[in-house]
Short mmCIF file of C-alpha atoms in Angstrom, two decimals:
data_model
loop_
_atom_site.label_atom_id
_atom_site.label_comp_id
_atom_site.label_asym_id
_atom_site.label_seq_id
_atom_site.Cartn_x
_atom_site.Cartn_y
_atom_site.Cartn_z
CA MET F 1 -29.15 -4.39 -24.86
CA ARG F 2 -30.06 -2.07 -22.11
CA ARG F 3 -30.59 1.65 -23.00
CA ILE F 4 -29.67 4.09 -20.29
CA GLY F 5 -31.13 7.58 -20.60
CA TYR F 6 -29.18 10.12 -18.74
CA ILE F 7 -30.93 13.60 -18.34
CA ALA F 8 -28.68 16.46 -17.88
CA ALA F 9 -29.78 19.82 -16.87
CA PRO F 10 -28.46 23.38 -17.72
CA ASP F 11 -25.42 24.20 -15.65
CA PHE F 12 -25.10 20.40 -14.97
CA HIS F 13 -21.83 19.49 -13.10
CA PHE F 14 -19.32 17.35 -15.20
CA MET F 15 -18.72 15.30 -12.26
CA SER F 16 -22.21 13.80 -12.50
CA LEU F 17 -21.28 12.24 -15.88
CA ALA F 18 -18.57 10.09 -14.07
CA ALA F 19 -21.29 7.41 -13.59
CA LEU F 20 -21.58 7.00 -17.16
CA SER F 21 -18.07 5.56 -17.28
CA VAL F 22 -19.15 2.63 -15.42
CA PHE F 23 -21.48 1.58 -18.05
CA GLU F 24 -18.93 2.21 -20.81
CA ILE F 25 -16.51 -0.18 -19.11
CA ALA F 26 -19.00 -2.59 -17.99
CA ASN F 27 -19.46 -2.94 -21.97
CA ARG F 28 -15.85 -3.76 -22.31
CA THR F 29 -15.64 -6.02 -19.57
CA ALA F 30 -18.71 -8.36 -19.99
CA PRO F 31 -18.85 -10.98 -22.52
CA GLN F 32 -21.09 -8.92 -24.86
CA ARG F 33 -22.11 -5.09 -24.96
CA THR F 34 -24.89 -4.69 -22.61
CA TYR F 35 -25.47 -0.78 -22.33
CA ASP F 36 -26.44 1.83 -25.01
CA VAL F 37 -26.07 5.02 -23.32
CA ARG F 38 -27.92 8.18 -24.50
CA LEU F 39 -27.35 11.92 -22.89
CA LEU F 40 -30.89 13.69 -22.82
CA SER F 41 -32.05 17.16 -22.14
CA GLU F 42 -35.33 19.01 -22.33
CA ALA F 43 -34.42 21.08 -25.46
CA GLY F 44 -31.81 18.64 -26.98
CA GLY F 45 -28.59 19.93 -28.54
CA LEU F 46 -25.62 21.58 -27.01
CA LEU F 47 -25.92 21.98 -23.25
CA THR F 48 -23.43 23.85 -21.35
CA SER F 49 -21.89 22.68 -18.01
CA SER F 50 -21.37 24.78 -14.99
CA ILE F 51 -17.68 24.90 -15.94
CA GLY F 52 -18.60 26.44 -19.42
CA MET F 53 -17.73 23.36 -21.24
CA SER F 54 -20.75 21.78 -23.51
CA ILE F 55 -22.04 18.32 -24.52
CA HIS F 56 -24.44 17.20 -27.40
CA THR F 57 -27.75 15.93 -25.96
CA HIS F 58 -31.03 14.19 -27.65
CA HIS F 59 -34.19 15.95 -26.64
CA PHE F 60 -37.27 13.95 -25.02
CA ASP F 61 -38.96 11.91 -27.40
CA GLU F 62 -40.93 8.37 -27.43
CA THR F 63 -37.68 6.45 -26.99
CA LYS F 64 -38.05 3.77 -24.36
CA PHE F 65 -35.35 3.18 -21.72
CA ASP F 66 -34.43 0.17 -19.58
CA THR F 67 -32.96 2.64 -16.94
CA LEU F 68 -33.47 6.47 -16.79
CA ILE F 69 -31.27 8.63 -14.53
CA VAL F 70 -31.70 12.35 -13.67
CA GLY F 71 -28.36 13.84 -13.22
CA GLY F 72 -27.44 16.73 -10.79
CA GLY F 73 -25.84 20.02 -10.52
CA LEU F 74 -23.83 22.44 -8.24
CA GLY F 75 -27.29 23.46 -7.08
CA ILE F 76 -31.07 22.13 -6.86
CA VAL F 77 -32.07 20.98 -10.33
CA GLU F 78 -34.94 22.88 -11.64
CA ALA F 79 -38.06 20.52 -11.96
CA THR F 80 -39.69 22.30 -15.09
CA PRO F 81 -43.20 20.98 -16.20
CA ALA F 82 -41.95 19.33 -19.23
CA LEU F 83 -39.07 17.49 -17.42
CA VAL F 84 -41.38 16.27 -14.74
CA ALA F 85 -44.08 15.20 -17.42
CA PHE F 86 -41.26 13.40 -19.11
CA VAL F 87 -40.28 11.55 -16.09
CA GLN F 88 -43.75 10.59 -15.10
CA SER F 89 -44.50 9.31 -18.64
CA ALA F 90 -41.51 7.20 -18.63
CA GLN F 91 -41.93 5.60 -15.23
CA THR F 92 -44.64 3.03 -16.47
CA GLN F 93 -42.15 1.82 -19.38
CA THR F 94 -38.98 1.87 -17.44
CA ARG F 95 -37.63 -0.92 -15.48
CA ARG F 96 -35.81 1.51 -13.33
CA MET F 97 -35.60 5.36 -12.55
CA ALA F 98 -33.01 7.05 -10.62
CA SER F 99 -31.31 10.25 -9.73
CA ALA F 100 -27.78 11.46 -9.12
CA CYS F 101 -27.09 14.18 -6.29
CA SER F 102 -29.83 16.78 -6.70
CA GLY F 103 -31.56 15.07 -9.45
CA ALA F 104 -33.71 13.73 -6.57
CA PHE F 105 -35.80 16.85 -6.41
CA VAL F 106 -36.89 15.95 -10.08
CA LEU F 107 -38.18 12.42 -9.07
CA ALA F 108 -39.78 13.89 -5.94
CA GLU F 109 -41.54 16.51 -7.79
CA ALA F 110 -42.81 13.93 -10.21
CA GLY F 111 -44.09 11.94 -7.07
CA LEU F 112 -41.73 8.98 -7.79
CA LEU F 113 -40.24 9.32 -4.23
CA ASP F 114 -43.42 9.41 -2.28
CA HIS F 115 -43.27 6.95 0.60
CA ARG F 116 -39.81 5.72 -0.53
CA ARG F 117 -36.44 5.95 1.11
CA ALA F 118 -34.22 8.50 -0.92
CA THR F 119 -30.97 10.32 -0.61
CA THR F 120 -29.33 13.41 -2.14
CA HIS F 121 -26.24 15.41 -1.74
CA TRP F 122 -25.97 16.08 2.11
CA LEU F 123 -25.97 19.61 1.35
CA HIS F 124 -29.32 19.80 -0.09
CA ALA F 125 -30.81 16.89 2.17
CA HIS F 126 -32.80 19.13 4.56
CA GLU F 127 -34.34 20.99 1.90
CA LEU F 128 -35.41 18.03 -0.05
CA LYS F 129 -37.28 16.88 3.22
CA ARG F 130 -38.48 20.19 3.89
CA ARG F 131 -40.31 20.34 0.32
CA TYR F 132 -41.41 16.68 0.12
CA PRO F 133 -42.41 15.56 3.64
CA LYS F 134 -43.82 12.31 1.90
CA VAL F 135 -40.25 11.24 1.24
CA SER F 136 -38.26 9.18 3.75
CA VAL F 137 -35.03 11.15 3.21
CA GLN F 138 -31.95 9.44 4.56
CA GLU F 139 -29.24 12.14 4.10
CA ASP F 140 -26.22 10.27 5.26
CA ARG F 141 -26.37 7.40 2.43
CA ILE F 142 -24.14 6.80 -0.69
CA PHE F 143 -27.02 5.77 -2.55
CA ILE F 144 -30.33 3.87 -1.87
CA ASN F 145 -32.11 1.15 -3.90
CA ASP F 146 -35.71 1.23 -3.15
CA GLY F 147 -37.39 -1.34 -5.57
CA PRO F 148 -37.28 0.36 -9.14
CA VAL F 149 -36.32 3.82 -7.84
CA TRP F 150 -32.38 4.48 -7.16
CA THR F 151 -31.22 7.81 -5.62
CA SER F 152 -27.49 8.62 -4.72
CA GLY F 153 -25.49 11.25 -2.88
CA GLY F 154 -23.42 14.05 -4.47
CA GLY F 155 -20.12 13.82 -6.69
CA SER F 156 -18.55 10.47 -6.89
CA ALA F 157 -21.79 8.73 -5.32
CA GLY F 158 -23.13 8.33 -8.62
CA VAL F 159 -20.46 6.09 -9.55
CA ASP F 160 -21.06 3.77 -6.78
CA LEU F 161 -24.95 3.78 -7.68
CA ALA F 162 -23.87 2.77 -11.22
CA LEU F 163 -21.56 0.00 -9.96
CA GLY F 164 -24.75 -1.13 -7.87
CA MET F 165 -26.89 -1.39 -11.00
CA VAL F 166 -24.07 -3.26 -12.85
CA GLU F 167 -23.83 -5.73 -10.14
CA GLN F 168 -27.72 -6.00 -10.05
CA ASP F 169 -27.34 -6.64 -14.02
CA LEU F 170 -24.29 -8.41 -14.64
CA GLY F 171 -23.39 -9.91 -11.05
CA ASP F 172 -20.74 -8.82 -8.70
CA ASP F 173 -17.54 -10.17 -10.57
CA ILE F 174 -18.06 -8.12 -13.24
CA ALA F 175 -18.81 -4.98 -11.03
CA LEU F 176 -15.88 -5.57 -9.09
CA THR F 177 -13.88 -5.94 -12.28
CA VAL F 178 -15.27 -2.41 -13.52
CA ALA F 179 -14.40 -0.91 -10.24
CA LYS F 180 -10.70 -2.09 -10.42
CA LYS F 181 -10.39 -0.89 -14.02
CA LEU F 182 -11.62 2.54 -12.82
CA VAL F 183 -8.80 2.44 -10.14
CA LEU F 184 -11.41 2.97 -7.41
CA TYR F 185 -9.51 2.51 -4.04
CA HIS F 186 -12.68 1.13 -2.35
CA ARG F 187 -16.00 0.29 -3.93
CA ARG F 188 -18.59 1.54 -1.58
CA ALA F 189 -22.02 -0.11 -0.50
CA GLY F 190 -24.99 1.90 -0.88
CA GLY F 191 -25.60 1.84 3.11
CA GLN F 192 -22.41 3.70 3.92
CA SER F 193 -21.96 7.40 5.03
CA GLN F 194 -21.64 10.21 2.80
CA HIS F 195 -18.95 11.11 5.69
CA SER F 196 -16.37 8.62 5.74
CA THR F 197 -13.90 8.07 8.66
CA LEU F 198 -11.29 7.53 5.93
CA LEU F 199 -12.05 10.67 4.40
CA ASP F 200 -11.84 12.46 7.63
CA LEU F 201 -8.40 10.96 8.56
CA SER F 202 -6.87 11.88 5.08
CA PRO F 203 -3.35 11.21 6.05
CA LYS F 204 -0.48 12.80 3.81
CA SER F 205 2.21 10.33 3.95
CA ASP F 206 2.10 6.81 2.31
CA ARG F 207 3.43 5.13 5.49
CA ILE F 208 0.29 6.36 7.53
CA GLN F 209 -2.12 5.79 4.58
CA SER F 210 -0.68 2.16 4.34
CA ALA F 211 -1.29 1.56 7.93
CA ILE F 212 -4.89 2.98 7.97
CA ALA F 213 -5.62 0.75 4.91
CA TYR F 214 -4.05 -2.37 6.75
CA ALA F 215 -6.37 -1.43 9.92
CA ARG F 216 -9.39 -1.14 7.64
CA ARG F 217 -8.60 -4.62 6.13
CA ASN F 218 -8.02 -6.14 9.64
CA LEU F 219 -10.67 -4.51 11.92
CA ASN F 220 -11.51 -7.98 13.59
CA LYS F 221 -8.04 -8.27 14.90
CA PRO F 222 -6.61 -6.46 18.04
CA LEU F 223 -4.43 -4.08 15.95
CA SER F 224 -1.82 -2.87 18.36
CA ILE F 225 0.31 0.09 17.95
CA GLY F 226 3.42 -2.23 17.37
CA GLU F 227 1.53 -3.87 14.64
CA LEU F 228 0.47 -0.63 12.87
CA ALA F 229 4.03 0.71 13.26
CA ALA F 230 5.58 -2.21 11.51
CA VAL F 231 3.34 -1.69 8.62
CA ALA F 232 4.39 1.89 8.47
CA ASN F 233 8.10 0.96 8.92
CA LEU F 234 8.22 3.16 12.02
CA SER F 235 8.92 2.62 15.89
CA PRO F 236 5.86 2.71 17.93
CA ARG F 237 6.76 6.13 19.36
CA GLN F 238 7.48 7.46 15.86
CA PHE F 239 4.09 6.07 14.41
CA SER F 240 1.98 7.45 16.99
CA ARG F 241 3.55 10.93 16.82
CA ALA F 242 3.49 10.95 13.06
CA PHE F 243 -0.23 9.47 12.95
CA HIS F 244 -1.59 12.36 15.33
CA ALA F 245 0.41 15.13 13.41
CA GLU F 246 -1.21 13.87 10.19
CA THR F 247 -4.68 13.08 11.11
CA GLY F 248 -5.26 15.02 14.45
CA GLN F 249 -6.00 12.12 16.36
CA SER F 250 -4.68 8.89 18.09
CA PRO F 251 -4.38 5.73 16.20
CA ALA F 252 -6.71 4.14 18.92
CA LYS F 253 -9.16 6.67 18.40
CA ALA F 254 -9.26 6.36 14.61
CA ILE F 255 -9.69 2.56 14.67
CA GLU F 256 -12.62 2.78 17.04
CA LYS F 257 -14.18 5.42 14.29
CA MET F 258 -13.48 2.91 11.67
CA ARG F 259 -14.98 0.09 13.66
CA VAL F 260 -18.04 1.84 14.66
CA GLU F 261 -18.55 3.04 11.22
CA ALA F 262 -18.26 -0.59 10.03
CA ALA F 263 -20.46 -1.90 12.84
CA LYS F 264 -23.37 0.63 12.03
CA LEU F 265 -23.37 -0.33 8.32
CA MET F 266 -23.83 -4.13 9.38
CA LEU F 267 -26.40 -3.21 11.98
CA GLU F 268 -28.46 -1.42 9.43
CA GLN F 269 -28.14 -4.16 6.92
CA GLY F 270 -29.78 -6.16 9.54
CA ARG F 271 -28.03 -9.67 8.67
CA HIS F 272 -26.28 -10.61 11.58
CA PRO F 273 -26.89 -10.78 15.55
CA ILE F 274 -25.19 -7.91 17.45
CA GLU F 275 -22.73 -10.37 19.05
CA THR F 276 -21.35 -11.44 15.67
CA ILE F 277 -20.99 -7.84 14.71
CA ALA F 278 -18.98 -6.91 17.72
CA ASP F 279 -16.71 -9.58 16.82
CA GLU F 280 -16.27 -8.96 13.26
CA THR F 281 -15.50 -5.42 13.89
CA GLY F 282 -12.91 -6.07 16.64
CA PHE F 283 -14.97 -4.91 19.52
CA ALA F 284 -14.67 -8.47 21.13
CA ASP F 285 -17.73 -8.19 23.09
CA ARG F 286 -21.17 -6.16 22.67
CA GLU F 287 -20.56 -4.29 25.88
CA ARG F 288 -17.53 -2.58 24.72
CA MET F 289 -19.32 -1.94 21.22
CA ARG F 290 -22.28 -0.53 23.25
CA ARG F 291 -19.92 1.83 24.95
CA ALA F 292 -18.30 2.92 21.63
CA PHE F 293 -21.80 3.53 20.04
CA LEU F 294 -22.72 5.78 22.99
CA ARG F 295 -19.62 7.74 22.70
CA THR F 296 -20.02 8.40 18.83
CA PHE F 297 -23.90 8.29 18.32
CA GLY F 298 -25.40 8.78 21.83
CA GLN F 299 -27.45 5.73 21.30
CA PRO F 300 -26.74 2.00 21.63
CA PRO F 301 -26.54 -0.29 18.73
CA GLN F 302 -30.03 -1.70 19.24
CA ALA F 303 -31.35 1.70 18.74
CA ILE F 304 -29.45 2.18 15.39
CA ARG F 305 -30.77 -1.20 14.33
CA ARG F 306 -34.43 -0.28 15.20
CA ASN F 307 -34.27 3.11 13.43
CA ALA F 308 -32.92 1.42 10.04
CA ARG F 309 -35.57 -1.29 10.31
CA SER F 310 -38.44 1.50 11.03
CA GLY F 311 -37.03 3.54 8.09
#
């Protein structure tokens, strides 16, 4: 049995507890119960959230945990001396330490993030970097696993972090089944941006949503307007007009953004040659991909890869 300790701070955000559902569903999915989750706080007892509802918590004690997660709030979590001392003492006897959202400030104050890559909610990333210059803050990441220390962005990113932990513990099949049971539209890898192209598009109609989902699944294909229009059951002219009206951009521009986002993730993971990435993401050749990267990032793909490796 793996004991998960989740530290909640006063005025915690209820969304941060969503990650615990991943461990709950994993217990119901795996052949045997794997996780024992315990809510913790500095004083124990009832703890009130930012919306006014309360939860029961256990106070800090000598209990040993397999994984300890520091939760976040709507603002920066206060790293009290007792909280920092508890995290530091737990480090030597805990397999994994983690933070969700602004809980990263507690890990940083405890010194656990020194000379490690870490992320937090994009609203607080610059402040984390300013306060703790020894931390390699990567603000545009869903979650980061740097050895035994995990950190995630805000909101739903904690769910992605927890799924990553379940994958590490129980395998990809279990993690994928848990994601499906939670009705997640898309299971996000840690390297993805906190600002997704899909979120920016946010179409209103099912027809345009279906066309975008189809495009995302088939980025390695040419994806003509006629093909996407057929998925949406519209004529090419109707589709182009409806797409622009709902997303504020042309289908071609939106598809290029999705391709650039997918290619950037593959580059940062460093597993494939640039020619292969260009082919897999539908750019057809590396020169076309290079021009798209320059338009989007002001840098060629090689520079993106170098920056990822140096980080």
